[in-house]
CSV table of C-alpha atoms and ligand atoms in Angstrom, one decimal:
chain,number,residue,atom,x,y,z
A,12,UNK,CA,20.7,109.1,34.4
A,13,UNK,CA,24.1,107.6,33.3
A,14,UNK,CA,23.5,104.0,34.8
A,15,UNK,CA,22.5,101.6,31.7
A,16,UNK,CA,19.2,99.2,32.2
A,17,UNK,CA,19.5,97.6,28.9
A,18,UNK,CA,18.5,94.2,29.4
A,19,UNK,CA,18.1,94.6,32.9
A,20,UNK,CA,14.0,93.0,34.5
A,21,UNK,CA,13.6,96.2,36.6
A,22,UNK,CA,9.9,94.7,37.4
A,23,UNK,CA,12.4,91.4,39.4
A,24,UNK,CA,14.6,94.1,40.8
A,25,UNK,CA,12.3,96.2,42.0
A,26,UNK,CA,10.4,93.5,43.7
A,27,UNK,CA,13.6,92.1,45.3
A,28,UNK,CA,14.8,95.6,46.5
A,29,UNK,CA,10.3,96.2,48.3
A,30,UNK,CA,11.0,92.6,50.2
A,31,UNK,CA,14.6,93.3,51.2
A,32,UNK,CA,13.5,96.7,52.5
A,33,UNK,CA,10.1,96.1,54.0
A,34,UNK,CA,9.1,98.7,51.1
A,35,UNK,CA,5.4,99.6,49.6
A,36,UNK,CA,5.0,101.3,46.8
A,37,UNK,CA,1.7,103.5,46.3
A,38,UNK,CA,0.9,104.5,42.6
A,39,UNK,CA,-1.9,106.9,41.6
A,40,UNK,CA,-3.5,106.1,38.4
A,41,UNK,CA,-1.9,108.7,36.2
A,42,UNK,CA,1.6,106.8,36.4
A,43,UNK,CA,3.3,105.2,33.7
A,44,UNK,CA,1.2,101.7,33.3
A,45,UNK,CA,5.0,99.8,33.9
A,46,UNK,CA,4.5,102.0,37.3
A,47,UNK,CA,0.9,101.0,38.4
A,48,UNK,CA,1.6,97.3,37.6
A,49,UNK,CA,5.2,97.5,39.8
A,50,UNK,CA,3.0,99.2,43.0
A,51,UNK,CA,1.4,97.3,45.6
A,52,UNK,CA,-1.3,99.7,45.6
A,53,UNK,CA,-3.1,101.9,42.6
A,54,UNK,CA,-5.5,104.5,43.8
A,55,UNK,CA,-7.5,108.1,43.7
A,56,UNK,CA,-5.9,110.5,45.8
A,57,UNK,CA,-8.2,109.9,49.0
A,58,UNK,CA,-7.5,106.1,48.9
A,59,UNK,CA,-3.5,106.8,48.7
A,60,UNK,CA,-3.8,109.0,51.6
A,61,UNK,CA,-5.7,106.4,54.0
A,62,UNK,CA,-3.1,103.4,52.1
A,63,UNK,CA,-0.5,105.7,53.5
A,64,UNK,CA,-1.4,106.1,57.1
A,65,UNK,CA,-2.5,103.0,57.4
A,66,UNK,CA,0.9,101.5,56.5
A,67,UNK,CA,3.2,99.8,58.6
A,68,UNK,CA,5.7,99.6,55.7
A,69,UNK,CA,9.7,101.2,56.9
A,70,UNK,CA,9.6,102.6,53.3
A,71,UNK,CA,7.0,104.1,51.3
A,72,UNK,CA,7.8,105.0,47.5
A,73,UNK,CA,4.7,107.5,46.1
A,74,UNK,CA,4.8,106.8,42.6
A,75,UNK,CA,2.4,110.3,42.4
A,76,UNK,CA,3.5,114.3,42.5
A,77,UNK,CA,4.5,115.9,45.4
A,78,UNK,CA,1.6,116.9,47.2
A,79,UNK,CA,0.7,113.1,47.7
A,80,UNK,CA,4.0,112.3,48.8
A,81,UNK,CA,3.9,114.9,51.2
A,82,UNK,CA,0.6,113.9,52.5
A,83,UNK,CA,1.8,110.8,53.0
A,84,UNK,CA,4.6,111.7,54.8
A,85,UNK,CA,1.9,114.0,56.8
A,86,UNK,CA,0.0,111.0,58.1
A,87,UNK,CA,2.6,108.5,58.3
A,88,UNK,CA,6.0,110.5,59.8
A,89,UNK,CA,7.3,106.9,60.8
A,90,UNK,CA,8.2,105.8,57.5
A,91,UNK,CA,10.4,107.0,55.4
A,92,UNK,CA,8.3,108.1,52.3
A,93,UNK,CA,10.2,109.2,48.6
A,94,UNK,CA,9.5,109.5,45.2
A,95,UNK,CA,11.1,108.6,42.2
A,96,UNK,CA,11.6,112.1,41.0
A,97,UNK,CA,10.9,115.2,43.5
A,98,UNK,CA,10.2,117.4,40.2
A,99,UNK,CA,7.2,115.8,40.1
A,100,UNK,CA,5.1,119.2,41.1
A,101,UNK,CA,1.5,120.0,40.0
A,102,UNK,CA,-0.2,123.0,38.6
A,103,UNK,CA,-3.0,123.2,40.7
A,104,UNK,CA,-0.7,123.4,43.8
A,105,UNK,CA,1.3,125.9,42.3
A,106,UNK,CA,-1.6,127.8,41.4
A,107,UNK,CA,-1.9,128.7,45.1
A,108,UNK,CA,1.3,130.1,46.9
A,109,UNK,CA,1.1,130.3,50.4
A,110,UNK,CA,1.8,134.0,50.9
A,111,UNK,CA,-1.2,135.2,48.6
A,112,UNK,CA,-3.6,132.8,50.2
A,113,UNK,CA,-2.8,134.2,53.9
A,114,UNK,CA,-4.0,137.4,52.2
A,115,UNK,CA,-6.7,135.6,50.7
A,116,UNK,CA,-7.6,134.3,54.3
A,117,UNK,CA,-7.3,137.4,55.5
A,118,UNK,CA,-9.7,138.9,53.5
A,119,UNK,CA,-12.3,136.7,54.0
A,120,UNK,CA,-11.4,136.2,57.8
A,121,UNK,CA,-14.8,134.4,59.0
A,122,UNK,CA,-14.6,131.7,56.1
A,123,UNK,CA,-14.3,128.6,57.1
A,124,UNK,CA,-11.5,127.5,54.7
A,125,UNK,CA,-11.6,123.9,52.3
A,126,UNK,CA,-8.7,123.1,50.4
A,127,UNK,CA,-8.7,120.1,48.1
A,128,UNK,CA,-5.3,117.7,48.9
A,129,UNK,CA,-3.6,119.4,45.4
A,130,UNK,CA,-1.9,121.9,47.5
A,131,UNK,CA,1.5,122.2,49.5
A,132,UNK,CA,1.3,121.8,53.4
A,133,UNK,CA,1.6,125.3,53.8
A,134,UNK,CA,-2.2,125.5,52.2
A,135,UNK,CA,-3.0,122.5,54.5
A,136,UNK,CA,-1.3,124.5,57.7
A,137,UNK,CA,-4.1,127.1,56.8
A,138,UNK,CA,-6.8,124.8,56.3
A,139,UNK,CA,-9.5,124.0,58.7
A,140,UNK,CA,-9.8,120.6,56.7
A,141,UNK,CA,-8.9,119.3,53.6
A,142,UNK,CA,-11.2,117.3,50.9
A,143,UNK,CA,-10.5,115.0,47.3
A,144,UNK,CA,-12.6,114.9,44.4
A,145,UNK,CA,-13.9,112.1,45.8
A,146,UNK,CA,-15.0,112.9,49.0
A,147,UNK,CA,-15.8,116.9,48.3
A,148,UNK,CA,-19.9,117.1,48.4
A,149,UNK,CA,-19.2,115.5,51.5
A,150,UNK,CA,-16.8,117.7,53.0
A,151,UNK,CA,-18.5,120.7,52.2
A,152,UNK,CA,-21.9,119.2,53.2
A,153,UNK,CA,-20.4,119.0,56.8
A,154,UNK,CA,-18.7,122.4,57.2
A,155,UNK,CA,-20.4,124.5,59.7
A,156,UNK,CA,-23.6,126.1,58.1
A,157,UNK,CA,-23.2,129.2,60.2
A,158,UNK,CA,-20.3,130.3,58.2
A,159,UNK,CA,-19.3,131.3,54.7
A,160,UNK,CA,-16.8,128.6,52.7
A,161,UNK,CA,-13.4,129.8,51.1
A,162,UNK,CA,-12.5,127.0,48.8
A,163,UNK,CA,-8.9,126.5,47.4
A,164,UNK,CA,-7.6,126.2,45.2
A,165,UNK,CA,-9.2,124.5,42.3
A,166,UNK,CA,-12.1,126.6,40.8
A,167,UNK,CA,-14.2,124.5,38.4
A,168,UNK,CA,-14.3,121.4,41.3
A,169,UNK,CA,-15.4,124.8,43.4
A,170,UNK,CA,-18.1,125.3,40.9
A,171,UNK,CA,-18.9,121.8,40.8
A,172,UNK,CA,-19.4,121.2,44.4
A,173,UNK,CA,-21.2,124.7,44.7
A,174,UNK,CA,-23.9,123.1,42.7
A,175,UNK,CA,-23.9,120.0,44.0
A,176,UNK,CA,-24.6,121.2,47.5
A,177,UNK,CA,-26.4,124.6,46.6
A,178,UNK,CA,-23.9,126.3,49.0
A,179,UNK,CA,-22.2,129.5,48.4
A,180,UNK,CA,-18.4,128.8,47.9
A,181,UNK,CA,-15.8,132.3,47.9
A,182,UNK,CA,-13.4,130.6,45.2
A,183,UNK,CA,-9.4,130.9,44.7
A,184,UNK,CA,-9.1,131.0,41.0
A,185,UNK,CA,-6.4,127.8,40.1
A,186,UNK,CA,-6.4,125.2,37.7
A,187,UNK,CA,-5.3,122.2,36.6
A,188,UNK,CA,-3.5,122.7,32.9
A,189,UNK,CA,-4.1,119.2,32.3
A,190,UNK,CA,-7.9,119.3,32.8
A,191,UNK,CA,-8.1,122.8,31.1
A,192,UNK,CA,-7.0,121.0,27.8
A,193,UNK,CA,-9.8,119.3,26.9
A,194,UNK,CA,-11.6,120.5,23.2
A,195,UNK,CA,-15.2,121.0,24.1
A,196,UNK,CA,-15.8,121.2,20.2
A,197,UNK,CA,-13.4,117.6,19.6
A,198,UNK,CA,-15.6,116.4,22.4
A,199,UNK,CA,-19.1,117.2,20.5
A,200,UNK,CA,-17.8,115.7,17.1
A,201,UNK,CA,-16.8,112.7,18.9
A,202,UNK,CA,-20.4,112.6,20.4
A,203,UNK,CA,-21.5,112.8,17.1
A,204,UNK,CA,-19.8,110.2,15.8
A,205,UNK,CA,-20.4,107.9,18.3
A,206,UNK,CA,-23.9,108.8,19.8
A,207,UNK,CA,-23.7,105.8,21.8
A,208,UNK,CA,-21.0,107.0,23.8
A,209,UNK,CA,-20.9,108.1,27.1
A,210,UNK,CA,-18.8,111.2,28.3
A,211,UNK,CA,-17.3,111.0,32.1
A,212,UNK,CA,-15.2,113.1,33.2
A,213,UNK,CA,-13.3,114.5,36.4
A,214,UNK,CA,-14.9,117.7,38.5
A,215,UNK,CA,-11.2,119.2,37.4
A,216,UNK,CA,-12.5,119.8,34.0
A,217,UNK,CA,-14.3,123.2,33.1
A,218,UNK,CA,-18.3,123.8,34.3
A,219,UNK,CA,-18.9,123.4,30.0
A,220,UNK,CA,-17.4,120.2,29.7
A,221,UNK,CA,-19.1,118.9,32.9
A,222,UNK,CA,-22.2,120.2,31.8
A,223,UNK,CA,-21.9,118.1,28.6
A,224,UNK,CA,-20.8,114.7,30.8
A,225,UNK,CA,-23.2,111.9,31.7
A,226,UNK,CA,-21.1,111.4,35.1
A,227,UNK,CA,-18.7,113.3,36.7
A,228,UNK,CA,-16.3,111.6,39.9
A,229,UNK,CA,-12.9,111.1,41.0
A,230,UNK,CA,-10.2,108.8,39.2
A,231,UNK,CA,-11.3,105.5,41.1
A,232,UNK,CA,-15.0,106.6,40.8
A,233,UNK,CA,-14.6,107.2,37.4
A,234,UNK,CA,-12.9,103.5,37.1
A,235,UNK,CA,-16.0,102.1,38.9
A,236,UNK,CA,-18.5,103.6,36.6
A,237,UNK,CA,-16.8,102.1,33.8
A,238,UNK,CA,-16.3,98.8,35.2
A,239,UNK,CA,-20.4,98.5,36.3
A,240,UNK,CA,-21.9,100.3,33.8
A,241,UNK,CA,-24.0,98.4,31.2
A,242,UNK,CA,-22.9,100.9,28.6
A,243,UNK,CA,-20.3,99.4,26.3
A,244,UNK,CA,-18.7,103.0,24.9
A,245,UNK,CA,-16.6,105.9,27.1
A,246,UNK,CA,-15.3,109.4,26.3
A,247,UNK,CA,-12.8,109.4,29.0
A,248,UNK,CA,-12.2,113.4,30.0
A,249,UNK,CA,-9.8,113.2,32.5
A,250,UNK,CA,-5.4,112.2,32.5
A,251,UNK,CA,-5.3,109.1,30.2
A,252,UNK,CA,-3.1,107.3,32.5
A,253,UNK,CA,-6.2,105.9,33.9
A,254,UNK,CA,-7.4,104.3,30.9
A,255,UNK,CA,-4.7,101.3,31.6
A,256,UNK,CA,-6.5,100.5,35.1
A,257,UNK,CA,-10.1,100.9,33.0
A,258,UNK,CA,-8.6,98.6,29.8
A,259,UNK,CA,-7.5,95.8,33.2
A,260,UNK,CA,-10.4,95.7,35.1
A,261,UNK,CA,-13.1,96.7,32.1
A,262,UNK,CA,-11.8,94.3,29.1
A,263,UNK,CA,-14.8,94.6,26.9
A,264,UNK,CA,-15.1,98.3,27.1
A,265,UNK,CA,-13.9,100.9,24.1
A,266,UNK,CA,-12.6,103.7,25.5
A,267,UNK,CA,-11.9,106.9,24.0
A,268,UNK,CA,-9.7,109.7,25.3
A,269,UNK,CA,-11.0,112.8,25.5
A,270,UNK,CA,-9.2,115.0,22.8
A,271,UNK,CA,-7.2,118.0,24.1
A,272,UNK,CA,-7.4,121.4,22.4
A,273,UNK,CA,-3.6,121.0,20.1
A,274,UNK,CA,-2.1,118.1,18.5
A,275,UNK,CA,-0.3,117.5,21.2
A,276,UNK,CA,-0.2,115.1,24.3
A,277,UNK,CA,-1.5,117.6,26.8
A,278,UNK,CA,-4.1,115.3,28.1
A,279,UNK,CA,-1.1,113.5,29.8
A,280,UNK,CA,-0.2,115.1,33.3
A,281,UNK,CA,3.6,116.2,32.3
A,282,UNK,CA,4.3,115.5,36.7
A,283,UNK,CA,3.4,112.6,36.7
A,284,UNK,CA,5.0,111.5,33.9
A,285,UNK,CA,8.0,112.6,35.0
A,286,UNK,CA,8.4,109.0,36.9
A,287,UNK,CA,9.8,106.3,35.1
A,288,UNK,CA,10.2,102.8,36.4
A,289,UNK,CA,14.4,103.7,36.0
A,290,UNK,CA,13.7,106.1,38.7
A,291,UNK,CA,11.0,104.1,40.6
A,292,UNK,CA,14.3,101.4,41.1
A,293,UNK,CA,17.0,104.0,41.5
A,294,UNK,CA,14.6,105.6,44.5
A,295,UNK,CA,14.2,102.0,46.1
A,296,UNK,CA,17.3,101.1,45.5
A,297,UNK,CA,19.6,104.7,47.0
A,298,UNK,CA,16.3,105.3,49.5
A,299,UNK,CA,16.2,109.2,47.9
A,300,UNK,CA,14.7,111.6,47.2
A,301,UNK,CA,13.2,111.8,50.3
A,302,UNK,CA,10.1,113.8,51.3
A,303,UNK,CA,11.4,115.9,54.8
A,304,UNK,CA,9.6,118.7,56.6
A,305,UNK,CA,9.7,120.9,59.8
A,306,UNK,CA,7.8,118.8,62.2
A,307,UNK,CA,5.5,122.2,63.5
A,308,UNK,CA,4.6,122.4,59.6
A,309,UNK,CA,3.3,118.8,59.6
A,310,UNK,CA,1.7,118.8,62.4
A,311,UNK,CA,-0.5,122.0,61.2
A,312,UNK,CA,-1.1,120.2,58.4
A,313,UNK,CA,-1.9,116.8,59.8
A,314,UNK,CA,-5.0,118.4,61.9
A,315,UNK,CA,-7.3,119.1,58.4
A,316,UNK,CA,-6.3,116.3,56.9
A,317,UNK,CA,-7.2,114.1,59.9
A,318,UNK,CA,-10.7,115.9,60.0
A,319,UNK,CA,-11.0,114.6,56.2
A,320,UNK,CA,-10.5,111.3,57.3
A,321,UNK,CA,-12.7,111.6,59.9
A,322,UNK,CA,-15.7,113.3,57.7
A,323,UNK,CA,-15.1,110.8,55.2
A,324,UNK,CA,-15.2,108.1,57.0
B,414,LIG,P1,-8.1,112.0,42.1
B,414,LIG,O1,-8.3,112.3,43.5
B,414,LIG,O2,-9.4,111.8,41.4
B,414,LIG,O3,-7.3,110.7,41.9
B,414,LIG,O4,-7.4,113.2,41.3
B,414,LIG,C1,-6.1,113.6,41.5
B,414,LIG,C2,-5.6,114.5,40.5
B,414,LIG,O5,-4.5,115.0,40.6
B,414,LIG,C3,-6.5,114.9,39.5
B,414,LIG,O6,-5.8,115.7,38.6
B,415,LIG,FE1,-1.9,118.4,39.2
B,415,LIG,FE2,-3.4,118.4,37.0
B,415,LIG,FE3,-1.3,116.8,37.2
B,415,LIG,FE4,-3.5,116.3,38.7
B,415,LIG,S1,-3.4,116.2,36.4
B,415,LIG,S2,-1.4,116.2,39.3
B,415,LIG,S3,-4.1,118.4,39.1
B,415,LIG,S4,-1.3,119.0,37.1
């Protein structure tokens, strides 16, 4: 990036450039906190998604990695939907090419299939419907009981839901290296040092960790617990890019992040930190990049995402 911000208010540009523009911008809660306080909006993946069709914004900037940002553009094809950087990719989704799961799917041909919204459109296009952390039990508690469930492409949400809903669950074997991080053995000497603590963490994490964790929901629900609980102490196993939401709208809380196996910041999602509020302006401001796709892929995509909706409702 050559251009200089230097004593430049990119928070006053920024909002200039959304009202000249008829612009929204949609944050999840693993963004930069400059980000999420910029955005009109900060969510969990399944609130994004219904902030996203339901906007009647010309422009839509996901502050998010590109599976959002493509669902957006999925549901809402009438605006104009781009991200600050289009790097911005995610392990999970990559963990599932589309050529290897049509041989998956072909394997396994009278599955009905669940994939959870980390995934390209092509996984989508071969979805019968789609489903968030959030909104998973759900999902699968409303698939057809008559037939067997493929479910892509995260694993330990797989195992999670599994139990949750005591249905059998044929699993594609991705993961999120963010949520993989986590030290099980950091996590039971911070127990130990703070037995009043309670652990939550996201159905991402592996079935040992969740085993260990008090309560276990998406990044809002996560936020909600926190917020209502009476408890006063977290261990927060999840991105820590949500902890600037739970520090906002839980003041009196301590919250500790969940310690990841190195010294190193791999609790931090290294997509999603690939948006800075430089890039979040420079997006606005040149309208690029910009999420395209072949309209027959959308629309194969926009059918299981629409039943989510719908299921979820
Ligand atoms: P949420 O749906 O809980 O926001 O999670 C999105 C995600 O990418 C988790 O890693
Ligand atoms: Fe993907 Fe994991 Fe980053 Fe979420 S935290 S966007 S699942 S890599």
């Amino acid at each position: 990036m050559s251009e200089d911000f230097v004593g430049r208010d990119l928070f006053a540009e920024i909002d200039r450039l959304k009202k000249q523009k008829n612009a929204v911008i949609l944050a999840h809660y693993y963004q930069n906190p400059d980000i999420q306080d910029v955005a009109d909006f900060v969510g969990d993946s399944l609130e994004l998604a219904r902030r996203a069709q339901q906007s009647q914004a010309k422009l839509i900037l996901f502050a998010g990695v590109h599976f959002m940002a493509e669902g957006a553009k999925i549901l809402n094809p009438h605006s104009k939907v781009i991200m600050p950087d289009l790097r911005a990719g995610c392990s999970l989704s990559d963990s599932c090419p589309p050529d290897a799961f049509a041989r998956f799917r072909e394997k396994n041909p009278d599955h009905f299939v669940i994939s959870y919204i980390n995934c390209s459109a092509a996984i989508k296009a071969q979805s019968d419907v789609i489903c968030t952390s959030s909104n998973a039990v759900k999902i699968v508690e409303h698939a057809p009981k008559d037939r067997p469930i493929l479910f892509a492409p995260d694993r330990n949400l797989g195992q999670w839901v599994a139990g949750k809903t005591g249905r059998e669950l044929t699993l594609w074997q991705g993961a999120c290296i963010v949520h993989e991080t986590f030290s099980e053995r950091k996590i039971i000497a911070l127990q130990v040092q703070h037995p009043d603590a309670e652990l939550i963490a996201h159905p991402e994490c592996e079935p040992s960790l969740l085993a260990r964790a008090q309560f276990i929901g998406s990044t809002s629900a996560l936020l909600k617990y926190v917020t209502e609980s009476p408890k006063k102490k977290f261990i927060v196993a999840t991105e820590e890019g949500i902890l600037h939401a739970m520090k906002k709208q839980a003041p009196g809380k301590e919250l500790i992040p969940a310690p990841p196996n190195q010294n190193c910041a791999c609790n931090e999602c290294p997509f999603m930190k690939l948006n800075t509020l430089e890039k979040v302006y420079l997006a606005l401001r040149d309208e690029k990049p910009e999420i395209e796709m072949p309209e027959e892929l959308r629309l194969k995509a926009l059918a299981p995402l629409q039943r989510m909706l719908e299921w979820s409702a």
